[in-house]
mmCIF file of C-alpha atoms in Angstrom:
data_model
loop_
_atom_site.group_PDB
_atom_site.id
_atom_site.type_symbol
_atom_site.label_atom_id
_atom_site.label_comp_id
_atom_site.label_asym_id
_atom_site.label_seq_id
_atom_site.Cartn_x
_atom_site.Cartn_y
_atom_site.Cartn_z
ATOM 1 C CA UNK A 1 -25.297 58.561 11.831
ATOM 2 C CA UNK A 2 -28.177 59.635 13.845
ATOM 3 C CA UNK A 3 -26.255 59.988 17.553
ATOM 4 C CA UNK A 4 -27.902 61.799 20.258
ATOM 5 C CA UNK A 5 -27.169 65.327 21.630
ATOM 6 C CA UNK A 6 -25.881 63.790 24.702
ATOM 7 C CA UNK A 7 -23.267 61.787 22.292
ATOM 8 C CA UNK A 8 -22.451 64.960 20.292
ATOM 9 C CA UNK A 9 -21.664 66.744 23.393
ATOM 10 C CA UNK A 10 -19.988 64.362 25.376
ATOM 11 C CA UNK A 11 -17.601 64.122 22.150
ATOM 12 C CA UNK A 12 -16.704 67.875 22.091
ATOM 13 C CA UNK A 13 -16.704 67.749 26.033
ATOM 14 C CA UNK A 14 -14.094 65.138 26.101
ATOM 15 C CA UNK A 15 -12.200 66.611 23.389
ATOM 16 C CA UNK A 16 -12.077 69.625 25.447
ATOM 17 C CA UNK A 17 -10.925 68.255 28.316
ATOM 18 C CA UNK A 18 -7.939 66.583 26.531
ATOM 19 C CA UNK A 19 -6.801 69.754 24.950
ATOM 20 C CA UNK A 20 -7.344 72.153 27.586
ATOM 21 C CA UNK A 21 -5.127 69.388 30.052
ATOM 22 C CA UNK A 22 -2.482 68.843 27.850
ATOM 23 C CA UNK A 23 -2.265 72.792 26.825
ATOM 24 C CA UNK A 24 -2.116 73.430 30.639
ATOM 25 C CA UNK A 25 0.918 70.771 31.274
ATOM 26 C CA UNK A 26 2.793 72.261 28.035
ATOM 27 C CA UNK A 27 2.073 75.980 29.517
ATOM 28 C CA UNK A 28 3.440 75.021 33.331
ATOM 29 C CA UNK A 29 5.994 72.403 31.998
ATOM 30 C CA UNK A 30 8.595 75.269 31.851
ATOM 31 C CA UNK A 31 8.125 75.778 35.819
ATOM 32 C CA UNK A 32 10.216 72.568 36.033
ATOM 33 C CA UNK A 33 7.869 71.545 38.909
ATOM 34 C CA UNK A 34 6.753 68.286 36.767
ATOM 35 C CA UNK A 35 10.057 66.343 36.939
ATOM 36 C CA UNK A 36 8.419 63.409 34.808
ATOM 37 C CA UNK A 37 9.116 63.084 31.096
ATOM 38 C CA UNK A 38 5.703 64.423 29.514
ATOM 39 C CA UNK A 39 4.568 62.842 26.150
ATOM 40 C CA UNK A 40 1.627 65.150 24.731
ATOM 41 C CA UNK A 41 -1.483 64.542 22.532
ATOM 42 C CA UNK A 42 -2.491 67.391 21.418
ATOM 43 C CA UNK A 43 -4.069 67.301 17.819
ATOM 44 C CA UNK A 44 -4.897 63.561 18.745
ATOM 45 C CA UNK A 45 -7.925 64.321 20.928
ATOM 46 C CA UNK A 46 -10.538 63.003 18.466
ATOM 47 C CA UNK A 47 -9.264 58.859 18.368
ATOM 48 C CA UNK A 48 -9.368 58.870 21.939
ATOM 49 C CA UNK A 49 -12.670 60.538 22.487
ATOM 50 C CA UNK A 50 -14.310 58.297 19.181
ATOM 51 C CA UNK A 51 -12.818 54.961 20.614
ATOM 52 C CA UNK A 52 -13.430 55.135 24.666
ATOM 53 C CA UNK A 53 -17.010 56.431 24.248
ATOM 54 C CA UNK A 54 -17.991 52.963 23.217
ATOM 55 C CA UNK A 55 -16.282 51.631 26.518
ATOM 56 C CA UNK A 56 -17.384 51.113 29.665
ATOM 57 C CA UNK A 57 -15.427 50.675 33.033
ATOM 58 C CA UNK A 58 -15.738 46.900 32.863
ATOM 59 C CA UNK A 59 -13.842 47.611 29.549
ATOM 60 C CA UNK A 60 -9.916 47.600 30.053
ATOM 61 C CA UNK A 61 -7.225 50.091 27.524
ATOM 62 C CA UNK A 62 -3.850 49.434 27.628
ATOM 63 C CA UNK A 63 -1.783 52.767 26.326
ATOM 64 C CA UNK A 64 1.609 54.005 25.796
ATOM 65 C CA UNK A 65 3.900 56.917 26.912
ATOM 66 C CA UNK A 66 1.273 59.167 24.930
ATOM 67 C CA UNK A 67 -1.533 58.163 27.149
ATOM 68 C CA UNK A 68 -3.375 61.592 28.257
ATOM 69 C CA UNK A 69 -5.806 61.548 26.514
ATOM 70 C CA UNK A 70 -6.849 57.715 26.459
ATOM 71 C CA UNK A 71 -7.153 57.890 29.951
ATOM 72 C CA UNK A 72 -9.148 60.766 30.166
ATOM 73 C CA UNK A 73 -11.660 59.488 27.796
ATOM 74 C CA UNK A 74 -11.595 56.476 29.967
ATOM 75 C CA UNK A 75 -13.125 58.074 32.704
ATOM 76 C CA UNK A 76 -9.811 59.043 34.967
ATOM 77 C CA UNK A 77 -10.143 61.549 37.324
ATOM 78 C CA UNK A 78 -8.475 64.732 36.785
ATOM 79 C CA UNK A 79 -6.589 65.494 40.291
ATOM 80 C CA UNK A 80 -5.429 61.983 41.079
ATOM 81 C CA UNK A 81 -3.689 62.330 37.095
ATOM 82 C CA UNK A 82 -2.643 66.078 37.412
ATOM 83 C CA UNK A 83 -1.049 64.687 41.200
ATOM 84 C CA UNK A 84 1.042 62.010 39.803
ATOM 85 C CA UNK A 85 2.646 64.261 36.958
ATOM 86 C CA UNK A 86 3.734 66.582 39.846
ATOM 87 C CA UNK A 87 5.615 63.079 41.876
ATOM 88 C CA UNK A 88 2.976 63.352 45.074
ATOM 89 C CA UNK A 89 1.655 60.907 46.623
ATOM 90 C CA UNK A 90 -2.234 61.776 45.635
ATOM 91 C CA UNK A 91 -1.307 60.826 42.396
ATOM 92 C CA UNK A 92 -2.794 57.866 40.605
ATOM 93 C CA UNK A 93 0.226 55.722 41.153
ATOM 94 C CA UNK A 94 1.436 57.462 44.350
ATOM 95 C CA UNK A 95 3.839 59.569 42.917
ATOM 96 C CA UNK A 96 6.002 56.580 41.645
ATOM 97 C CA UNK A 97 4.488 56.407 38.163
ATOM 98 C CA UNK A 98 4.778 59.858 36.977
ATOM 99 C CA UNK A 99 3.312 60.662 33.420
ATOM 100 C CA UNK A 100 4.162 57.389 31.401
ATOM 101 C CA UNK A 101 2.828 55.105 34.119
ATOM 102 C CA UNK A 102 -0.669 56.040 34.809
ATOM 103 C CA UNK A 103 -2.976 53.420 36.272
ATOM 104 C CA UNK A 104 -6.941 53.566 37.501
ATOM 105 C CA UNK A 105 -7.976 49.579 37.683
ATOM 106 C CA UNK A 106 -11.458 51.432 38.843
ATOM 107 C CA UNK A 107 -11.973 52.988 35.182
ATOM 108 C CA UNK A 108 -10.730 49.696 32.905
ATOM 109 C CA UNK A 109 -7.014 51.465 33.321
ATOM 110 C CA UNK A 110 -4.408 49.034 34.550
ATOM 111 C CA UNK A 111 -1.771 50.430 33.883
ATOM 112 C CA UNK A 112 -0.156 52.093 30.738
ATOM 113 C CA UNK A 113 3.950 51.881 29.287
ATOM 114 C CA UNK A 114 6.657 53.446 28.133
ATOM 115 C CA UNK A 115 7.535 50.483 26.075
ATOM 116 C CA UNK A 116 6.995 50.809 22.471
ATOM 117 C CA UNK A 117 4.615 48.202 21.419
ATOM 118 C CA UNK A 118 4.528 46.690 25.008
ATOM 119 C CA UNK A 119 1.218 47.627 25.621
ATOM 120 C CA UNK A 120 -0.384 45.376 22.856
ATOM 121 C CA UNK A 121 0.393 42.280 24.028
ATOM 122 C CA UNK A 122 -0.692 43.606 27.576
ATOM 123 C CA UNK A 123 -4.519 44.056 25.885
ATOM 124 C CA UNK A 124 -4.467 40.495 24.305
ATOM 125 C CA UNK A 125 -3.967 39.368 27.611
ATOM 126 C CA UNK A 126 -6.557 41.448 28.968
ATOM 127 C CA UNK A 127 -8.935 39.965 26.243
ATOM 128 C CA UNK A 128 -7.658 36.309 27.008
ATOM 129 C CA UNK A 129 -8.659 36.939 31.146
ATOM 130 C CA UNK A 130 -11.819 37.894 30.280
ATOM 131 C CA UNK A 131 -12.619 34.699 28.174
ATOM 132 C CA UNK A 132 -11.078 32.323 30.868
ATOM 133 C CA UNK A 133 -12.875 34.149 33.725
ATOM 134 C CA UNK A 134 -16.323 33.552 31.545
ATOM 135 C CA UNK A 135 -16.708 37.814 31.203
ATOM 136 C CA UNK A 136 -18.758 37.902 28.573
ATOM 137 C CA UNK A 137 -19.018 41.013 26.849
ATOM 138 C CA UNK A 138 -15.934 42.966 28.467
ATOM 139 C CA UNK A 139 -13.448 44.141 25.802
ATOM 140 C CA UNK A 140 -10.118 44.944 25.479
ATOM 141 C CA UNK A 141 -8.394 47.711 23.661
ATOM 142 C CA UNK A 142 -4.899 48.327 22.642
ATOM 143 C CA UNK A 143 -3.500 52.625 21.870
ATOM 144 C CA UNK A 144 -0.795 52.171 20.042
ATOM 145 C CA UNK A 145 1.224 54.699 17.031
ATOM 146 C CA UNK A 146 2.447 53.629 14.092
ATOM 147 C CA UNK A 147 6.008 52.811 14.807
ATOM 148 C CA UNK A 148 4.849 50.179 17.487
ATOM 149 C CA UNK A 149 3.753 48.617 14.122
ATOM 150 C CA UNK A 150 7.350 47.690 13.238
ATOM 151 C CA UNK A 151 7.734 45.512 16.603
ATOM 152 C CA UNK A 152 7.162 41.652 16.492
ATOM 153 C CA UNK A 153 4.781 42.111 19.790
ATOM 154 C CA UNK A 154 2.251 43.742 17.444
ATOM 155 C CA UNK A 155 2.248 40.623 14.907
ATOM 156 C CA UNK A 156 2.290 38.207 17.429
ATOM 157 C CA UNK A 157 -0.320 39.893 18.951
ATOM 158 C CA UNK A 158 -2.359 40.166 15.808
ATOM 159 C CA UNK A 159 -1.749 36.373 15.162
ATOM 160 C CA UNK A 160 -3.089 34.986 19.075
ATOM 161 C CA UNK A 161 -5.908 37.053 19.183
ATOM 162 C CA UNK A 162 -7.060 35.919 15.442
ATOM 163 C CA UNK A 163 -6.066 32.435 16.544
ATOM 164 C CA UNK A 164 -8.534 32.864 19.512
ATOM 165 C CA UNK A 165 -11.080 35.059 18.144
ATOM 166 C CA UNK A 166 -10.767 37.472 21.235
ATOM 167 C CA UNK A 167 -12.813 40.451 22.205
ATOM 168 C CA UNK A 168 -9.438 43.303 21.850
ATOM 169 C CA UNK A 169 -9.436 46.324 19.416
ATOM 170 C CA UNK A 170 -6.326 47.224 18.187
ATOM 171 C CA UNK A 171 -6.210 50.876 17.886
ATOM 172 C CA UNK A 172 -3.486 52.303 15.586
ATOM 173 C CA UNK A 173 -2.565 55.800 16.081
ATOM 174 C CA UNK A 174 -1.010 56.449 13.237
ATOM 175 C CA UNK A 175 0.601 60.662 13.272
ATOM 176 C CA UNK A 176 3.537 59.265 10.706
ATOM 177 C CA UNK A 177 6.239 59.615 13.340
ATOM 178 C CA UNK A 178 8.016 57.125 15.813
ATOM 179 C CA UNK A 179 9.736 59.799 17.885
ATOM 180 C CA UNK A 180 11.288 62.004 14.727
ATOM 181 C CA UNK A 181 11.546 59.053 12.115
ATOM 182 C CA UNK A 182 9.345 59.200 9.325
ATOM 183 C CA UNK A 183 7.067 56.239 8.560
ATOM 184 C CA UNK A 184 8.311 56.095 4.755
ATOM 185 C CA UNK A 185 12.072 55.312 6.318
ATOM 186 C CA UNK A 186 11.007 52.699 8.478
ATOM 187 C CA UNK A 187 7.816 50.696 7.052
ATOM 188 C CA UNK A 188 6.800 50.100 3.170
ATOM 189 C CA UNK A 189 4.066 51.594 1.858
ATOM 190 C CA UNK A 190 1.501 49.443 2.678
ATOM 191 C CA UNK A 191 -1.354 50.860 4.648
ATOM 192 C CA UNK A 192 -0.985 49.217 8.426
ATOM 193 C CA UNK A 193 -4.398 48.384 8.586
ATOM 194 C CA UNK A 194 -4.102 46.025 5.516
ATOM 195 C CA UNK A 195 -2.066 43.695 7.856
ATOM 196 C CA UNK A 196 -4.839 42.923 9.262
ATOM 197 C CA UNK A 197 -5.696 40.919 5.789
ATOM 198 C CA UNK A 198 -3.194 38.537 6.782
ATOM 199 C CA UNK A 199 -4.350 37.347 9.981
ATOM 200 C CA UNK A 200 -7.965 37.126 8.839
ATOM 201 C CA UNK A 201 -9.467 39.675 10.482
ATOM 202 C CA UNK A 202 -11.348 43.014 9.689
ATOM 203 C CA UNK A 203 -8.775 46.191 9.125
ATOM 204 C CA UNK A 204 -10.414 49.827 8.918
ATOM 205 C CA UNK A 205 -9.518 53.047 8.232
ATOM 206 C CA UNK A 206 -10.516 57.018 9.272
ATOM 207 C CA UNK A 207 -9.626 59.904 9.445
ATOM 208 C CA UNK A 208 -8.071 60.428 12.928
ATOM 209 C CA UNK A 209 -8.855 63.851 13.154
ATOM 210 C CA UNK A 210 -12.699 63.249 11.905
ATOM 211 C CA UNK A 211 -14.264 62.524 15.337
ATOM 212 C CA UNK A 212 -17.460 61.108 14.031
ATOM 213 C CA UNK A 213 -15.643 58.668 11.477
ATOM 214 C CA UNK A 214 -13.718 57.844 14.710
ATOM 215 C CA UNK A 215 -16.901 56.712 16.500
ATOM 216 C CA UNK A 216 -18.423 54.994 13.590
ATOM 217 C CA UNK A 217 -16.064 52.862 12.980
ATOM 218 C CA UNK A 218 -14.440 51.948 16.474
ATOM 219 C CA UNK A 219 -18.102 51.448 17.105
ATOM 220 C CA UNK A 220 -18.561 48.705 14.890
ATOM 221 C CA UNK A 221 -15.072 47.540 16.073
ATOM 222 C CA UNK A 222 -16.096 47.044 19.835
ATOM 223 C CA UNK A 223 -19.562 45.838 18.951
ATOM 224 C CA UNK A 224 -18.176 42.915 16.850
ATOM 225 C CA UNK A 225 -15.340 42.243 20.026
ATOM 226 C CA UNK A 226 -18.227 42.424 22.541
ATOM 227 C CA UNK A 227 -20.690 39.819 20.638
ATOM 228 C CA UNK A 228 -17.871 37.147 20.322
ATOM 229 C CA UNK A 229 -17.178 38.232 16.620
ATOM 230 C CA UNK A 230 -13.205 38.671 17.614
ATOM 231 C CA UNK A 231 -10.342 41.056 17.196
ATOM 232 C CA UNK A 232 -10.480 44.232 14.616
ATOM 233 C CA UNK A 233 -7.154 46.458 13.620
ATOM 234 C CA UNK A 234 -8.446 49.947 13.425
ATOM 235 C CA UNK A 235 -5.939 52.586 11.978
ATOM 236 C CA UNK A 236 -6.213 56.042 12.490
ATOM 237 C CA UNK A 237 -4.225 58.981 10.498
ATOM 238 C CA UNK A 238 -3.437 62.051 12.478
ATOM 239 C CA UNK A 239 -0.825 64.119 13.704
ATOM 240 C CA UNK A 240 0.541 65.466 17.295
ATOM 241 C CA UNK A 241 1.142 69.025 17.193
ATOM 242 C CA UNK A 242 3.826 68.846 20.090
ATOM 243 C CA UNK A 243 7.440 67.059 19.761
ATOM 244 C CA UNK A 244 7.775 63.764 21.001
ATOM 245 C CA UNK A 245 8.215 64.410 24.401
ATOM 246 C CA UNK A 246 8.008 67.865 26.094
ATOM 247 C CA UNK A 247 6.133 70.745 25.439
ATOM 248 C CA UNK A 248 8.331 71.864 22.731
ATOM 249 C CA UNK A 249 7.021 71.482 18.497
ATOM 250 C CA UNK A 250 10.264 69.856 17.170
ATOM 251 C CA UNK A 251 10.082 71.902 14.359
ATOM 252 C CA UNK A 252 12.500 74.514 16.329
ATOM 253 C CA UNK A 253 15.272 71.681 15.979
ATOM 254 C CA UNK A 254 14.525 70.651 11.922
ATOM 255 C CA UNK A 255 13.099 67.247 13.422
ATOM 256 C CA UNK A 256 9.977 67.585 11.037
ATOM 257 C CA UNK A 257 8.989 69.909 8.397
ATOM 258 C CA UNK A 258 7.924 73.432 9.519
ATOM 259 C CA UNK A 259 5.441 73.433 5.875
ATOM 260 C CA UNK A 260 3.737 70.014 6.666
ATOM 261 C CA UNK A 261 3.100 71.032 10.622
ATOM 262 C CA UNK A 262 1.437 73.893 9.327
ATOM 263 C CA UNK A 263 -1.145 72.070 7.084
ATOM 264 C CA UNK A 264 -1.938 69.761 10.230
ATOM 265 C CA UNK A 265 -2.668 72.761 12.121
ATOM 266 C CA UNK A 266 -5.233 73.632 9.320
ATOM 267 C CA UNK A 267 -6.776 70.200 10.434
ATOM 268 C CA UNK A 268 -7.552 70.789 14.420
ATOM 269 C CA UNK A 269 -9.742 68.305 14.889
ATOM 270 C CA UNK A 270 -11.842 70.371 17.308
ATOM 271 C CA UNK A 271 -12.227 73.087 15.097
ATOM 272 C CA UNK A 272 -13.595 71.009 12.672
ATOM 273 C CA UNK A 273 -16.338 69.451 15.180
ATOM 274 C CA UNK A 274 -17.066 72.834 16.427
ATOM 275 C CA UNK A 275 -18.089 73.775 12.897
ATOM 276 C CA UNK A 276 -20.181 71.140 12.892
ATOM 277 C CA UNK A 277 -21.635 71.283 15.936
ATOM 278 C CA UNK A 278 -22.362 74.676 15.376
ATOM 279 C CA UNK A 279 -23.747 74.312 12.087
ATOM 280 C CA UNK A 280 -26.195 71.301 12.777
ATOM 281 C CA UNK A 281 -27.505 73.787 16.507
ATOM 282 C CA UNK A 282 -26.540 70.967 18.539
ATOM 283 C CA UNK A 283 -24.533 73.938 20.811
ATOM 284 C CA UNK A 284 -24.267 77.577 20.628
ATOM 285 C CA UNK A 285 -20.334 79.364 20.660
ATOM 286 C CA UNK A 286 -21.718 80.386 24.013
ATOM 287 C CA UNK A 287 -22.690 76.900 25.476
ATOM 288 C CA UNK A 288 -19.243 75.710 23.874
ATOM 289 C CA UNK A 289 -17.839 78.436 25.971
ATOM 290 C CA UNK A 290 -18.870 77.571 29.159
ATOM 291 C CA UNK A 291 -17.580 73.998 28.602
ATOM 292 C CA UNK A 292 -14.141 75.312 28.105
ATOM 293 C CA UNK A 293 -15.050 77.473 31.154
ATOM 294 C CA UNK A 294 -16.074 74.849 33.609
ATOM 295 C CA UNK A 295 -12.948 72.500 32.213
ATOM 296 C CA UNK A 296 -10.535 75.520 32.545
ATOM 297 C CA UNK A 297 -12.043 75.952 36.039
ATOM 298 C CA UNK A 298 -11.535 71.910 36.922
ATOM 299 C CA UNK A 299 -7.976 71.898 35.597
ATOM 300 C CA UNK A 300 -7.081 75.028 37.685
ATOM 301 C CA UNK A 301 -8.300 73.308 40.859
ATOM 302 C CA UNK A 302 -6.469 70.146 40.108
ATOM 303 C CA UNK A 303 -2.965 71.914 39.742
ATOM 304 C CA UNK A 304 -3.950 73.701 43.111
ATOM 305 C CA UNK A 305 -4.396 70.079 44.322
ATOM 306 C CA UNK A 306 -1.347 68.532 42.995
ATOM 307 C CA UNK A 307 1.152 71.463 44.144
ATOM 308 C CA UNK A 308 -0.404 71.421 47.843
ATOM 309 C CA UNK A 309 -0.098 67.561 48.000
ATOM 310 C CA UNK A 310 2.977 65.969 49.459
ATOM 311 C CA UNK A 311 6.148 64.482 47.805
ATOM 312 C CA UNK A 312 7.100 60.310 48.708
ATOM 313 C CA UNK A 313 9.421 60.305 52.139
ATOM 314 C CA UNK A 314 12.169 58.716 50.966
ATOM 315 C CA UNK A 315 11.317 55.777 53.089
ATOM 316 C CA UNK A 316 8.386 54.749 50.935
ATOM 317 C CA UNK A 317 11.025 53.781 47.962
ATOM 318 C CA UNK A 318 10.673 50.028 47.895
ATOM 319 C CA UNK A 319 7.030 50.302 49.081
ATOM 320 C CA UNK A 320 4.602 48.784 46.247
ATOM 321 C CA UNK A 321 7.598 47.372 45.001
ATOM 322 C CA UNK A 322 7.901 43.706 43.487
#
């Protein structure tokens, strides 16, 4: 691919951002000031950097309880996001969302949930408004791991969008675990992205932790939903370095094996797109530096934020409630 230094950068920038955030959250987790449940990404930063690059704010994601880093990518801003983890009311969904819930209807976000699979019929529907409201060229996208794969909502989902040729990616994040289960104990081994074979639409393939095969082929995938070609099934093998929720590894408890977490930590996929950065002079370790600098620098100031903000009065419970 020939992609512009602006492109290469704004890759390892986003990247950045997403590790250096959800670092941060697993470093003051242990303060027990964030009372919300906190699902982490880290290790997954490349799938959501390759996918939302290709999307604009027009464009709508619909994402899970893992849903950092999507939403980063997507364009949310850092203090309203940091706010709502803390429960105050400059948070992104007024305190009342906390970090499962996040929501920016300004950057394509509407809303992202806890329920497995839930979120894929949510970005079928997103796709379907956009045909009946005569949007053409707005796409949506589903985030989604691979144990959302063994709910009916995701073949159902597959089926009306092929039946309707609609403009959604469905993005497959597949790190081999729903919460501590194995993929082998719950699914056969036939690569998820095959499925897509059955409803008659295109299913591809990459590395997950390869942030240019991310963008190559979720490129192709959003091009082909945003020229009326229909739905694509991308999957996406990686691996989250944290447990499923918390800032914990699992491995501590036996939940996954200490030998195979190892190997994936071999894999960073930022390490591996710093080498190549570095070795095709798109950046210096210097300029790479002051990145991490000015993102260490923006994350600092939007914990200051979110501590100094103010908790819901109790009498704003059933406000923005339906």
């Amino acid at each position: 691919m020939n992609l512009s230094k602006e492109t290469l950068v704004k890759l390892f920038t986003t990247m950045t951002l997403i590790r250096t955030v959800e670092e941060r959250v697993a470093f003051v987790y242990p303060e027990q000031e964030i009372k919300t449940p906190v699902h982490l990404c880290t290790g997954q930063e490349a799938i959501a950097a390759g996918v939302c690059i290709h999307l604009t704010d027009e464009d709508t994601i619909f994402s899970t309880h893992r849903s950092h880093g999507h939403c980063l990518a997507k364009g949310m801003e850092l203090k309203p996001m940091i706010a709502e983890l803390y429960g105050r009311t400059t948070g992104c969904a007024r305190g009342k969302g906390g970090s499962m819930h996040l929501v920016d209807p300004g950057h394509g976000i509407p809303g992202t949930t806890a329920i497995v699979g839930g979120c894929i019929p949510l970005a079928v529907g997103g796709a379907l408004s956009a045909v009946l409201q005569g949007k053409k060229g707005r796409v949506s996208a589903a985030f989604f791991g691979d144990g959302a794969a063994d709910e009916g909502a995701f073949a159902e989902s597959l089926n009306f969008a092929a039946l309707k040729q609609l403009p959604v990616v469905f993005v497959c994040e597949n790190n081999n675990y729903a919460t501590n289960s194995p993929r082998c104990a719950r699914q056969p081994g036939v690569p998820i992205f095959e499925r897509a074979a059955g409803y008659g639409i295109p299913g591809r393939h990459a590395d997950g932790n390869d942030v240019l095969a991310v963008y190559r082929v979720a490129g192709e995938a959003v091009e082909r939903a945003r020229s009326g070609g229909g739905p694509t099934l991308l999957e996406f093998t990686t691996y989250r370095w944290k447990g499923h929720v918390g800032p914990t590894t699992d491995i501590e408890a036996g939940c996954r094996p200490a030998d195979a977490h190892e190997e994936w930590l071999k894999k960073c996929p930022l390490d591996g797109y710093k080498s190549y950065l570095l070795d095709q002079g798109v950046l210096t370790v210097s300029q790479m530096g002051r990145i991490h600098a000015d993102l260490e620098k923006a994350v600092d100031e939007a914990l200051e934020f979110a501590k100094a903000s103010p908790q819901p009065e109790p009498a704003e419970l059933f406000d923005h409630v339906w």
